[in-house]
XYZ file of C-alpha atoms in Angstrom:
785
model
C 4.084 28.852 23.022
C 1.963 25.930 24.413
C 3.669 22.263 24.461
C 2.603 20.172 21.424
C 1.873 16.272 21.579
C 4.766 14.110 20.775
C 4.021 10.678 18.972
C 3.507 8.609 21.818
C 1.145 10.786 23.154
C -0.956 10.808 19.814
C -0.757 7.369 19.889
C -2.398 6.665 23.274
C -5.231 9.801 21.907
C -5.927 8.089 18.360
C -6.304 4.839 20.440
C -9.011 5.523 23.042
C -9.197 8.942 24.382
C -10.092 11.126 21.432
C -10.793 9.259 18.355
C -13.828 11.643 17.474
C -11.862 14.665 17.725
C -8.558 13.355 15.864
C -10.549 12.095 13.388
C -12.541 15.689 13.141
C -9.138 17.329 12.593
C -8.134 14.990 9.825
C -11.110 15.911 7.955
C -10.901 19.462 8.718
C -8.798 20.036 5.315
C -9.925 24.409 5.008
C -12.485 24.661 8.103
C -9.968 24.857 10.760
C -6.517 24.340 9.205
C -7.818 27.034 6.442
C -4.333 27.189 4.267
C -2.863 30.354 6.387
C 1.120 30.527 6.197
C 2.796 29.516 9.144
C 6.721 28.806 10.364
C 7.611 25.334 9.903
C 8.858 24.493 13.125
C 11.676 22.325 11.696
C 12.703 24.700 8.730
C 11.151 27.681 9.841
C 10.387 28.178 6.232
C 7.289 30.380 5.493
C 5.170 28.009 3.528
C 2.048 26.348 3.223
C 0.872 23.134 5.337
C -1.442 20.881 4.373
C -3.006 17.398 6.287
C -1.089 14.412 4.411
C -2.201 11.887 7.357
C -6.002 11.765 7.906
C -5.679 9.264 10.701
C -3.055 11.222 12.344
C -3.710 14.362 11.411
C 0.239 14.646 10.682
C 1.388 17.734 8.354
C 3.772 18.385 5.799
C 5.949 21.282 4.928
C 6.138 22.208 1.225
C 9.782 23.346 1.567
C 11.226 20.794 3.758
C 8.953 18.006 3.164
C 9.152 17.332 7.086
C 6.060 15.336 8.300
C 4.911 14.546 11.521
C 5.559 17.479 12.926
C 2.592 17.393 15.236
C -0.723 16.007 15.373
C -3.906 18.234 14.843
C -4.563 19.430 18.319
C -1.116 20.502 18.494
C -1.666 22.352 14.988
C -4.257 23.995 16.090
C -2.254 25.319 19.240
C 0.689 26.530 17.276
C -1.178 28.231 14.368
C -3.682 29.772 16.588
C -1.915 30.523 19.744
C -4.672 28.499 21.799
C -3.705 26.602 25.037
C -4.869 22.855 24.778
C -8.121 22.995 26.311
C -9.291 25.836 24.112
C -8.108 24.052 20.595
C -9.911 20.766 22.141
C -13.222 22.810 22.726
C -12.787 24.253 19.342
C -12.880 21.189 17.882
C -15.406 19.885 19.820
C -17.605 22.399 18.880
C -16.806 21.704 15.237
C -17.772 18.162 15.450
C -20.484 19.093 17.390
C -20.588 16.912 20.275
C -19.552 19.875 22.875
C -17.776 17.331 25.426
C -14.268 17.666 25.002
C -12.437 14.434 25.756
C -13.967 11.314 25.625
C -13.733 8.566 28.106
C -10.987 6.164 27.560
C -13.287 3.602 29.071
C -15.768 4.137 26.137
C -15.682 1.606 23.497
C -17.192 3.653 20.893
C -17.207 7.273 20.478
C -20.426 9.600 21.166
C -22.147 10.086 17.602
C -21.654 13.585 16.857
C -24.550 16.023 17.354
C -26.494 18.288 15.375
C -23.752 21.448 15.157
C -25.333 24.336 16.656
C -28.002 26.810 14.433
C -28.727 30.192 14.667
C -31.571 32.181 13.382
C -29.839 34.428 11.346
C -27.031 35.013 8.691
C -25.859 37.922 10.971
C -26.453 35.989 13.907
C -23.954 32.612 13.103
C -21.433 35.115 11.564
C -21.438 37.010 14.772
C -20.464 33.515 16.559
C -17.929 32.810 14.292
C -16.292 36.419 15.016
C -16.762 35.416 18.219
C -14.870 32.301 17.813
C -12.007 33.958 16.064
C -11.462 36.982 18.362
C -12.238 39.507 15.679
C -14.433 41.054 13.161
C -14.862 40.033 9.831
C -13.228 42.109 7.082
C -15.030 40.703 3.999
C -17.954 37.874 2.845
C -18.646 36.462 -0.165
C -22.154 34.659 -0.430
C -22.749 32.041 -2.274
C -26.272 31.045 -4.038
C -27.817 27.896 -5.704
C -28.647 27.938 -9.296
C -32.244 29.517 -8.354
C -30.232 32.714 -6.670
C -31.013 31.808 -2.905
C -28.068 32.136 -0.839
C -26.973 28.931 1.031
C -23.497 29.440 2.277
C -20.732 32.746 2.968
C -17.270 32.846 3.109
C -16.249 35.278 5.722
C -12.411 36.877 6.007
C -10.838 37.764 8.934
C -7.957 39.780 9.421
C -5.968 38.933 12.555
C -3.942 41.456 14.639
C -0.522 39.701 13.635
C -0.905 40.712 10.069
C -2.464 36.955 8.851
C -6.065 35.875 7.326
C -7.929 33.411 7.981
C -11.502 32.459 6.238
C -14.486 30.673 7.725
C -17.908 29.657 6.019
C -21.168 30.131 7.211
C -23.891 28.010 5.979
C -27.595 27.256 6.065
C -29.212 24.334 8.148
C -32.746 23.692 8.169
C -34.365 26.748 8.844
C -31.602 28.431 10.218
C -27.527 29.158 9.866
C -24.727 27.236 10.956
C -20.950 28.312 11.548
C -19.496 25.480 9.171
C -19.234 24.630 5.633
C -22.146 23.514 3.737
C -22.260 19.804 2.684
C -20.397 18.285 -0.493
C -21.498 19.099 -3.412
C -20.883 22.680 -3.122
C -22.129 25.344 -5.298
C -19.667 27.393 -7.456
C -18.641 31.051 -6.837
C -21.717 33.109 -8.720
C -23.236 30.248 -9.671
C -26.279 31.773 -11.113
C -23.995 34.109 -13.341
C -22.535 30.979 -15.031
C -25.384 29.006 -17.088
C -25.716 31.297 -19.655
C -21.869 32.280 -19.972
C -20.189 30.826 -22.671
C -16.488 31.205 -21.480
C -15.911 31.029 -17.705
C -12.742 32.034 -16.115
C -11.533 29.508 -12.672
C -9.495 31.216 -10.233
C -8.287 30.329 -6.714
C -10.331 32.734 -4.472
C -13.658 34.941 -4.584
C -11.013 37.944 -4.110
C -10.242 37.201 -7.771
C -13.693 36.304 -9.347
C -14.613 39.703 -8.350
C -11.593 41.300 -9.762
C -12.367 39.336 -12.805
C -16.124 40.483 -12.490
C -14.849 44.281 -12.756
C -13.601 43.856 -16.234
C -16.251 42.018 -17.521
C -15.390 38.397 -17.404
C -17.384 35.510 -15.944
C -15.287 34.416 -12.923
C -15.956 31.518 -10.415
C -13.771 29.916 -8.074
C -14.653 26.669 -5.572
C -15.484 27.486 -2.028
C -11.821 26.822 0.065
C -10.523 27.295 -3.515
C -7.264 25.075 -3.776
C -8.040 22.965 -0.706
C -11.021 21.653 -1.279
C -11.966 21.411 -5.121
C -13.300 17.998 -4.640
C -16.177 19.147 -2.851
C -17.233 21.620 -5.660
C -20.296 20.988 -8.078
C -18.485 21.523 -11.235
C -21.280 20.438 -13.114
C -22.943 23.390 -14.682
C -19.804 23.649 -16.462
C -20.129 20.808 -18.821
C -19.763 21.502 -22.525
C -18.477 25.207 -21.687
C -15.193 27.034 -22.420
C -13.375 27.118 -19.215
C -9.824 28.805 -18.753
C -8.080 27.745 -15.443
C -5.996 30.955 -14.368
C -4.117 29.560 -11.550
C -1.970 31.346 -8.577
C 1.447 31.563 -9.357
C 2.559 29.109 -7.175
C 3.070 25.448 -6.382
C -0.855 25.379 -5.153
C -2.215 26.951 -7.744
C -0.423 24.429 -10.601
C -1.945 21.954 -8.086
C -5.403 23.199 -8.451
C -5.543 23.340 -11.904
C -4.506 19.798 -12.166
C -7.539 18.854 -9.848
C -9.897 20.942 -11.052
C -9.084 19.995 -15.085
C -9.053 16.409 -14.301
C -12.777 16.907 -12.559
C -13.903 18.922 -15.834
C -12.745 16.672 -18.373
C -14.637 13.952 -16.476
C -17.784 15.961 -17.262
C -20.618 15.123 -20.244
C -20.079 16.747 -22.386
C -16.828 17.429 -21.501
C -15.876 21.227 -21.798
C -13.145 22.763 -23.558
C -10.216 23.586 -21.159
C -7.416 26.053 -21.484
C -4.770 26.923 -18.915
C -3.938 30.638 -18.797
C -0.927 31.573 -16.758
C -0.559 35.388 -16.361
C 2.841 36.312 -16.936
C 4.961 39.143 -14.909
C 3.592 37.840 -11.707
C 5.837 37.664 -8.406
C 5.550 34.157 -6.705
C 2.206 33.630 -5.727
C 0.454 36.289 -7.458
C -2.934 35.812 -9.127
C -5.509 37.856 -11.380
C -6.424 40.339 -8.849
C -2.417 41.193 -8.946
C -2.354 41.117 -12.806
C -5.510 43.779 -12.909
C -3.939 46.159 -9.928
C -0.886 46.518 -12.459
C -2.974 47.338 -15.485
C -5.612 49.753 -13.466
C -4.783 52.637 -15.730
C -6.206 50.949 -18.212
C -10.316 50.786 -19.761
C -12.058 47.253 -18.196
C -12.939 46.855 -21.886
C -9.191 46.932 -23.133
C -8.388 44.358 -20.262
C -11.499 42.275 -21.341
C -10.073 42.181 -24.646
C -6.803 41.042 -23.547
C -7.483 38.747 -21.378
C -9.853 37.291 -23.850
C -6.970 37.249 -26.474
C -4.595 35.620 -23.950
C -7.133 32.767 -23.247
C -7.491 32.037 -27.072
C -3.785 31.415 -27.640
C -3.361 29.186 -24.439
C -2.638 25.937 -24.557
C -5.134 23.364 -23.815
C -5.286 21.507 -20.390
C -3.201 18.277 -20.638
C -3.833 15.646 -17.804
C -1.024 14.280 -15.867
C 0.430 11.144 -16.535
C -0.210 7.690 -16.398
C -3.465 8.430 -18.443
C -5.955 10.888 -19.506
C -8.712 10.879 -17.001
C -6.791 9.416 -14.413
C -7.580 10.994 -10.580
C -10.748 12.635 -11.453
C -13.368 12.766 -9.308
C -16.058 12.604 -11.897
C -18.430 9.743 -12.867
C -17.086 6.754 -14.073
C -17.704 5.371 -17.455
C -20.578 2.521 -17.430
C -19.401 -0.774 -18.462
C -21.077 -1.903 -22.007
C -22.075 -5.009 -22.855
C -20.096 -7.011 -25.307
C -21.553 -6.739 -28.637
C -21.902 -10.056 -29.614
C -24.395 -9.365 -32.082
C -21.732 -8.013 -34.081
C -20.203 -11.383 -34.150
C -21.325 -13.729 -37.300
C -22.152 -16.989 -36.533
C -21.514 -19.674 -35.631
C -19.285 -17.101 -33.279
C -22.397 -15.437 -31.848
C -24.209 -18.585 -30.917
C -21.074 -20.441 -29.404
C -20.158 -17.148 -27.116
C -23.730 -16.995 -26.005
C -23.664 -20.904 -25.183
C -20.382 -20.770 -23.827
C -21.036 -18.028 -21.198
C -24.393 -19.318 -20.418
C -22.461 -22.749 -19.435
C -19.221 -21.366 -17.899
C -21.875 -18.429 -15.940
C -19.464 -15.450 -17.034
C -20.509 -12.578 -18.901
C -19.630 -12.987 -22.944
C -16.713 -10.559 -22.868
C -14.753 -13.251 -21.244
C -15.441 -15.830 -23.788
C -15.579 -13.406 -27.064
C -12.367 -11.833 -26.596
C -9.924 -14.642 -26.303
C -11.970 -16.544 -29.325
C -10.848 -13.411 -31.603
C -7.588 -13.888 -30.771
C -7.807 -17.569 -31.312
C -9.306 -17.623 -34.697
C -6.995 -14.536 -35.884
C -4.357 -16.855 -35.236
C -6.019 -19.319 -37.402
C -6.051 -17.121 -39.908
C -2.449 -15.896 -39.448
C -0.313 -15.077 -43.007
C -3.182 -16.522 -44.951
C -4.935 -13.068 -45.889
C -4.522 -9.687 -45.521
C -6.681 -6.192 -46.071
C -5.255 -3.693 -48.034
C -7.017 0.037 -47.082
C -5.308 1.792 -49.935
C -1.723 1.568 -51.759
C 0.534 0.891 -49.121
C -1.360 0.062 -46.352
C -2.215 -3.572 -45.214
C -3.175 -4.743 -42.138
C -2.669 -8.398 -40.954
C -5.125 -10.790 -38.988
C -2.991 -10.413 -35.701
C -5.108 -9.420 -32.669
C -4.063 -8.808 -28.863
C -6.706 -9.323 -26.201
C -6.764 -9.704 -22.619
C -9.048 -10.111 -19.933
C -8.480 -7.894 -17.083
C -10.493 -9.716 -14.057
C -9.839 -10.745 -10.696
C -9.501 -13.901 -9.122
C -12.624 -16.186 -9.169
C -14.226 -14.580 -12.073
C -14.496 -17.450 -14.179
C -12.172 -15.633 -16.975
C -9.773 -19.147 -17.168
C -12.300 -21.637 -17.560
C -13.868 -18.900 -20.691
C -10.511 -18.727 -22.174
C -10.125 -22.484 -21.691
C -13.266 -22.891 -23.257
C -13.184 -20.563 -26.336
C -9.544 -21.618 -27.346
C -10.382 -25.609 -27.186
C -10.167 -26.460 -30.338
C -6.643 -24.765 -30.583
C -5.588 -26.688 -27.671
C -7.728 -30.023 -29.725
C -5.434 -29.305 -33.066
C -2.169 -28.800 -31.091
C -3.015 -32.551 -29.145
C -3.201 -33.854 -32.312
C 0.055 -32.893 -33.939
C 2.013 -33.708 -30.970
C 0.453 -37.213 -31.112
C 1.482 -37.264 -34.952
C 5.089 -35.425 -34.158
C 5.391 -38.356 -31.342
C 4.984 -40.626 -34.066
C 7.293 -38.983 -36.913
C 10.172 -38.710 -33.765
C 9.784 -42.765 -33.130
C 9.956 -43.344 -37.007
C 12.897 -40.704 -37.382
C 14.838 -42.742 -35.039
C 14.221 -45.685 -36.696
C 15.410 -44.034 -39.841
C 18.463 -42.833 -38.283
C 19.584 -46.510 -37.178
C 19.159 -47.351 -40.634
C 21.287 -44.307 -41.780
C 24.116 -44.516 -39.300
C 24.345 -48.532 -40.540
C 24.430 -47.235 -43.909
C 26.880 -44.731 -43.346
C 29.356 -47.152 -41.638
C 28.829 -49.358 -44.866
C 29.623 -46.615 -47.079
C 32.900 -45.635 -45.325
C 34.129 -49.468 -45.148
C 33.535 -49.507 -48.974
C 35.996 -48.466 -51.488
C 33.887 -47.757 -54.466
C 33.284 -44.218 -53.432
C 30.262 -42.475 -54.530
C 28.400 -39.954 -51.951
C 27.621 -40.742 -48.893
C 23.745 -41.360 -47.534
C 21.824 -38.590 -46.619
C 20.897 -37.825 -42.924
C 16.955 -37.919 -42.602
C 15.904 -34.935 -41.410
C 14.470 -34.555 -37.677
C 11.040 -33.962 -37.934
C 9.396 -30.704 -36.463
C 5.607 -30.596 -34.815
C 3.291 -28.272 -36.213
C 2.380 -25.633 -34.254
C -0.476 -23.802 -33.261
C -0.192 -22.014 -30.134
C 2.838 -21.826 -27.655
C 2.850 -20.157 -24.331
C 6.930 -19.559 -24.103
C 7.081 -16.044 -24.599
C 10.598 -15.740 -24.811
C 11.508 -14.026 -28.294
C 13.937 -16.632 -29.251
C 11.946 -19.247 -28.510
C 9.246 -17.788 -30.300
C 10.935 -17.069 -33.698
C 11.873 -20.951 -33.929
C 8.919 -21.725 -33.439
C 7.771 -19.087 -35.980
C 10.788 -19.928 -38.300
C 9.487 -23.800 -38.348
C 5.312 -22.604 -38.463
C 5.701 -19.452 -41.069
C 1.876 -19.504 -41.169
C 1.851 -17.977 -37.621
C 1.209 -19.110 -33.744
C -1.190 -17.886 -31.114
C 0.821 -17.156 -28.015
C -1.852 -17.914 -24.786
C -0.825 -17.169 -21.226
C -3.580 -17.907 -18.667
C -1.697 -15.503 -16.630
C -0.486 -12.678 -18.815
C 2.052 -11.503 -16.420
C 4.117 -14.093 -17.685
C 4.154 -12.571 -21.218
C 4.999 -9.018 -19.294
C 8.051 -10.409 -17.426
C 9.782 -12.172 -20.804
C 10.753 -9.171 -21.922
C 13.999 -8.638 -19.849
C 14.507 -12.767 -18.714
C 17.480 -12.694 -20.930
C 18.739 -9.148 -21.322
C 18.808 -5.869 -19.061
C 15.641 -3.549 -19.119
C 13.188 -4.518 -21.934
C 15.041 -5.182 -24.686
C 12.505 -7.878 -26.339
C 9.618 -5.275 -25.951
C 11.016 -3.382 -29.283
C 10.430 -6.569 -31.221
C 7.186 -7.356 -29.935
C 6.066 -4.095 -31.417
C 7.409 -5.619 -34.858
C 5.361 -8.531 -34.287
C 2.458 -6.795 -33.682
C 2.722 -5.161 -37.394
C 3.523 -8.415 -39.099
C 6.945 -7.228 -39.803
C 9.870 -9.313 -40.062
C 12.463 -9.759 -37.029
C 15.680 -11.146 -37.110
C 17.416 -12.614 -33.883
C 20.839 -13.447 -33.347
C 21.741 -16.594 -31.201
C 25.113 -17.089 -29.253
C 24.505 -20.707 -29.452
C 22.172 -23.267 -30.897
C 21.570 -23.906 -34.671
C 20.851 -21.765 -36.647
C 22.222 -18.993 -35.088
C 20.741 -16.334 -37.049
C 16.876 -16.771 -37.078
C 15.029 -14.499 -39.800
C 11.169 -14.693 -40.184
C 9.867 -12.297 -42.876
C 6.343 -12.421 -41.869
C 6.057 -12.571 -38.069
C 2.177 -13.437 -37.178
C 1.501 -13.854 -33.508
C -1.919 -13.095 -32.197
C -1.807 -12.810 -28.301
C -4.263 -13.601 -25.630
C -4.569 -13.929 -22.030
C -6.193 -13.176 -18.440
C -4.488 -10.884 -15.862
C -5.826 -9.103 -12.632
C -6.232 -5.098 -12.690
C -3.516 -4.223 -10.344
C -0.750 -6.777 -12.127
C -1.529 -5.246 -15.332
C -0.937 -1.824 -14.416
C 2.557 -3.173 -12.257
C 3.622 -5.300 -14.824
C 2.947 -2.491 -18.024
C 4.517 0.354 -16.046
C 5.050 3.651 -17.519
C 7.927 2.248 -20.636
C 4.873 0.219 -21.804
C 2.416 3.091 -22.125
C 5.175 5.153 -23.666
C 6.481 2.826 -26.294
C 3.107 1.843 -27.478
C 2.965 -1.703 -26.051
C -0.354 -1.078 -23.880
C -2.045 0.775 -26.887
C -1.958 -2.567 -28.841
C -3.712 -4.736 -26.283
C -7.567 -4.707 -26.444
C -8.861 -4.860 -23.105
C -12.010 -6.093 -21.678
C -12.899 -5.645 -17.708
C -16.597 -6.823 -17.159
C -17.686 -5.949 -13.634
C -17.713 -8.728 -11.226
C -20.890 -10.357 -10.273
C -21.535 -13.256 -8.175
C -21.770 -16.632 -9.291
C -24.554 -18.412 -9.424
C -24.958 -22.425 -10.244
C -25.894 -23.197 -13.601
C -27.082 -26.300 -15.031
C -26.864 -24.692 -18.818
C -23.962 -26.808 -20.829
C -22.744 -26.168 -24.080
C -24.224 -28.321 -26.659
C -21.482 -30.661 -28.758
C -23.064 -29.557 -31.945
C -21.978 -25.830 -31.063
C -18.397 -27.082 -30.045
C -18.113 -29.307 -33.208
C -19.595 -25.854 -35.570
C -16.901 -24.030 -33.608
C -14.132 -26.505 -33.868
C -15.012 -26.702 -37.896
C -14.704 -23.159 -38.117
C -11.357 -23.090 -36.932
C -10.208 -26.013 -39.714
C -11.711 -23.808 -42.618
C -9.480 -21.005 -41.419
C -6.615 -23.297 -41.108
C -7.061 -24.401 -44.014
C -7.478 -21.095 -45.767
C -3.687 -21.166 -48.053
C -1.472 -18.399 -48.671
C -0.345 -17.372 -52.237
C 3.196 -17.919 -54.094
C 5.070 -14.899 -53.882
C 7.195 -13.172 -56.763
C 10.471 -15.102 -55.108
C 8.428 -18.150 -55.132
C 7.510 -17.995 -51.118
C 4.571 -17.723 -49.661
C 2.611 -14.569 -48.836
C -0.465 -13.555 -47.878
C -3.503 -13.407 -50.127
C -4.602 -9.677 -50.248
C -8.607 -8.371 -49.829
C -9.796 -5.382 -50.409
C -12.787 -3.375 -50.027
C -15.361 -2.894 -52.277
C -16.963 0.150 -53.082
C -19.596 0.644 -50.273
C -17.197 -1.047 -47.505
C -14.407 1.918 -48.861
C -16.891 4.646 -48.459
C -17.889 3.329 -45.081
C -14.169 2.832 -44.121
C -13.457 6.474 -45.112
C -16.596 7.977 -42.993
C -15.009 5.829 -39.932
C -11.386 7.005 -40.342
C -12.240 11.130 -40.740
C -14.775 10.645 -37.535
C -11.863 8.596 -35.698
C -9.199 10.535 -36.793
C -11.110 13.670 -35.514
C -11.396 11.780 -32.069
C -7.645 10.989 -32.090
C -6.601 14.877 -32.812
C -8.567 15.570 -29.600
C -6.914 12.971 -27.626
C -3.255 13.100 -26.269
C -1.423 10.740 -23.829
C -2.025 7.273 -23.908
C -5.870 7.384 -24.661
C -4.452 9.480 -27.958
C -1.799 6.040 -28.572
C -5.077 3.728 -28.135
C -7.150 5.583 -30.533
C -3.891 5.257 -33.050
C -4.139 1.382 -32.820
C -8.169 0.901 -32.795
C -8.062 2.561 -36.441
C -6.154 -0.640 -37.254
C -7.969 -2.936 -35.242
C -11.072 -1.816 -37.066
C -9.522 -3.181 -40.305
C -8.513 -6.283 -38.797
C -11.556 -7.385 -37.073
C -13.450 -6.345 -40.160
C -10.836 -8.565 -42.047
C -11.385 -11.649 -38.985
C -15.304 -11.223 -39.163
C -15.588 -11.409 -43.362
C -13.266 -14.608 -43.256
C -15.676 -16.456 -40.967
C -18.843 -15.222 -43.314
C -16.426 -16.738 -46.113
C -15.614 -19.811 -44.859
C -19.115 -20.707 -42.898
C -20.597 -20.297 -46.501
C -22.171 -17.203 -46.163
C -22.647 -16.401 -49.804
C -22.802 -12.624 -49.544
C -19.291 -12.570 -48.647
C -17.012 -12.666 -51.469
C -13.325 -14.381 -51.836
C -11.665 -11.293 -53.084
C -13.249 -8.079 -51.835
C -14.778 -7.340 -47.904
C -18.343 -6.140 -48.323
C -19.816 -3.321 -45.951
C -21.074 -5.665 -44.075
C -17.898 -6.831 -42.443
C -16.488 -3.359 -42.110
C -19.509 -2.574 -40.154
C -19.344 -5.387 -37.742
C -15.163 -4.107 -37.297
C -16.211 -0.637 -36.690
C -18.409 -1.868 -33.921
C -16.048 -3.743 -32.201
C -13.494 -1.595 -32.477
C -15.361 1.636 -30.739
C -16.614 -0.940 -28.001
C -12.918 -1.524 -27.210
C -12.109 2.384 -27.513
C -15.047 2.389 -24.778
C -13.586 0.038 -22.506
C -10.347 1.229 -22.793
C -11.401 4.842 -21.711
C -13.304 3.134 -19.053
C -9.989 1.241 -17.827
C -7.679 3.928 -18.245
C -9.609 5.746 -16.165
C -8.650 3.596 -12.876
C -5.081 3.682 -13.605
C -4.201 6.147 -11.206
C -7.375 5.875 -8.757
C -6.601 6.567 -5.035
C -8.065 4.116 -2.624
C -10.603 6.019 -1.773
C -11.550 6.352 -5.928
C -11.381 2.628 -5.851
C -13.576 2.168 -3.154
C -15.989 4.511 -4.608
C -16.286 3.078 -8.250
C -16.731 -0.307 -6.360
C -19.505 0.836 -4.299
C -21.107 2.476 -7.661
C -20.768 -1.125 -9.393
C -22.088 -2.673 -6.658
C -25.270 -0.499 -6.734
C -25.953 -1.191 -10.711
C -25.522 -5.084 -9.664
C -28.509 -4.274 -6.825
C -30.548 -2.424 -9.491
C -29.325 1.335 -9.639
C -31.097 2.767 -6.476
C -30.585 1.799 -2.752
C -30.565 2.863 0.925
C -27.749 3.353 3.348
C -29.501 0.434 4.820
C -29.335 -1.496 1.511
C -25.913 -1.303 1.135
C -25.021 -2.043 4.852
C -26.321 -5.438 4.222
C -23.019 -5.724 1.892
C -20.268 -4.661 4.175
C -20.385 -0.844 3.341
C -20.615 1.262 6.061
C -20.363 -0.517 9.230
C -23.487 1.995 10.688
C -25.876 3.794 9.330
C -24.244 7.211 9.365
C -20.866 5.537 7.809
C -23.471 3.937 4.847
C -24.858 7.306 4.405
C -21.700 8.909 3.961
C -20.412 6.735 1.432
C -23.550 7.182 -0.527
C -22.905 11.372 -0.068
C -19.587 10.637 -1.550
C -21.063 9.194 -4.968
C -23.135 12.468 -5.207
C -20.390 14.467 -4.723
C -18.598 12.808 -7.350
C -21.676 13.184 -9.611
C -22.613 9.147 -9.950
C -26.000 9.752 -8.971
C -28.525 11.709 -6.744
C -30.517 11.312 -3.738
C -34.296 10.760 -3.713
C -36.732 11.396 -1.216
C -38.750 8.022 -0.242
C -42.069 9.054 1.314
C -43.763 7.001 4.129
C -45.830 3.902 2.836
C -49.075 3.443 3.985
C -48.298 2.403 7.188
C -46.635 5.778 8.377
C -43.194 6.002 9.499
C -40.358 8.020 9.078
C -39.219 9.694 4.998
C -36.222 8.055 3.752
C -34.341 8.799 0.867
C -32.272 6.608 -1.666
C -29.850 7.017 -3.748
C -30.355 6.698 -7.563
C -27.218 5.670 -9.531
C -26.773 7.896 -12.454
C -29.769 10.349 -11.903
């Protein structure tokens, strides 16, 4: 066997001699390294290899997980038995420059030329056969939606008993011995349009086998090796059955394809049919071969019955829609119009003054106002189901997006009240120190006297009225709640401090379960080893929460455990797209700030009512008749949505049900204290319920959008950020446009970046004809076309 390149030679050539060749090998996926099984040079296992490091072209054995088995050129040598010059020529032919090794003195690799074209499909297939060294044994044509053949997959059986696959595709007016540009059509695409149910398998042979018994079956070109390059949009809204091969690559395939399909709109209904009785590596063709004595109609009925009973496809954690390559959900502006006055006017004015998105003001403001209501009011949806005015919200944004100034402006009335309360407390502490001196003097006199009687009472130590805190440790918070039973706002400019406080004084996340109780406004009991009192019992712990955090920090700080225990689902998240700062002379009017401060004051003045035991309890507001009908309609519709979800998003939807009621309560109380004559003090009306539902639905959309980013690869993130940039540029750009914003580097790379968005279904190309002065025609990328 020819000598393989060692690591030092790989680094040398990657550094200068053959950058274009190594890059091409790294991106070949199935075109040259075609998924054939070959013995691993380390363990000898006859298992499938895949490229795992595109920069170096390294290989990973699925059996022993050894990597760096050789660089891409070495892989071609031992996979095909080629000499080194033969491997170089093959890769050079693939990337189209036809020159072999590049000069080490060249600063840049020579641009790749167009691939060689042949006048007919037969001529291109013959050229491929000559390169492989044997004749084709099977061909599978691929067509576009109009039925025009655009590509063909060719199978070659090799002398050693193995097989390999090559692609031939249209190139201009001719044919080229390479795969088509993404997005690639699905196999038998014209048959899919009118099919109510489509079976997805890994290869054309299986698809044809399914078709032979009456199924509508398809696959992507290169099967499990390149599903991301296929155009899956024709399956939107259909019943889809994923039928994997009985091996690990088969499971990986359905995981990837399922994620892609789940991102389509309208989403298809996806089942996973794992055929029983197959040997490892077996597929639908093998299953049908074992039943060749049965009638096709009988087999069709059996397979459809198995599909009906098959489980629904479930995404892998940590989130629904994670790791999909479908189009990301668009940002929806915060529904400021759903807020009552003076909230809506303040949010708009504050956002203009700060120069930020309105969501950055509104989201912390909701939590601040909920904290002002605290334990004074609650809403009863039916007997036994009550929701408190508790809101946890978080602004998720990068540094430099003005999230902190926006939060500061939204919470300024609370901070001013706290400042005033602390000044009053300082005066009370000074007076208390004088009272203590008098007490100590009286106590000393009593001890000296012989008259007896009761000793003087020690004056109680004054406690400060607290409206907010940034101390997130549960023990400190419980003591503050004991002293301030109305409730508190926990506000953190960096919310990571709150998440990090869970295990500050305990192993693991010992405080997290108690925080879950706090969200429900339930009682908490804290036993302390030191301090007085030793046991802190708070019958109704009302803590609203708000803060800011960067995206990467949020997902890292939450971790899998807080997605599983439901803590993440309790956060109302908002992450507006980043936008460039612009100087503004706008300022918020003093009257607008004063009006908001008055709103906070009136909410703080809402008093609870005495309970059966004499202790204060929240006043209960119920829904009036029209509001109740509107709530029931929302509840039923929301319940159907929840039933269709799973995992983390299902948990979010369960909490949004409660948040719709809490937001309706808050909106109604704002209307009430602001003097809206249609808002009654005992019942919540339909207008408030409608506003609460609209706000909850917006937060639901935002949760979908953000959860889809949880497991993004670097490539996924780069595509999303590029799409967001294009949106800020008006939704229509040319490759030159994005080069001016730092994308792509050169024209080819900029066009490639946009082509990846087309593949992901984020937009489409549009031809741009020459202008009146002539010139070459160009094309533009249009977002969401």
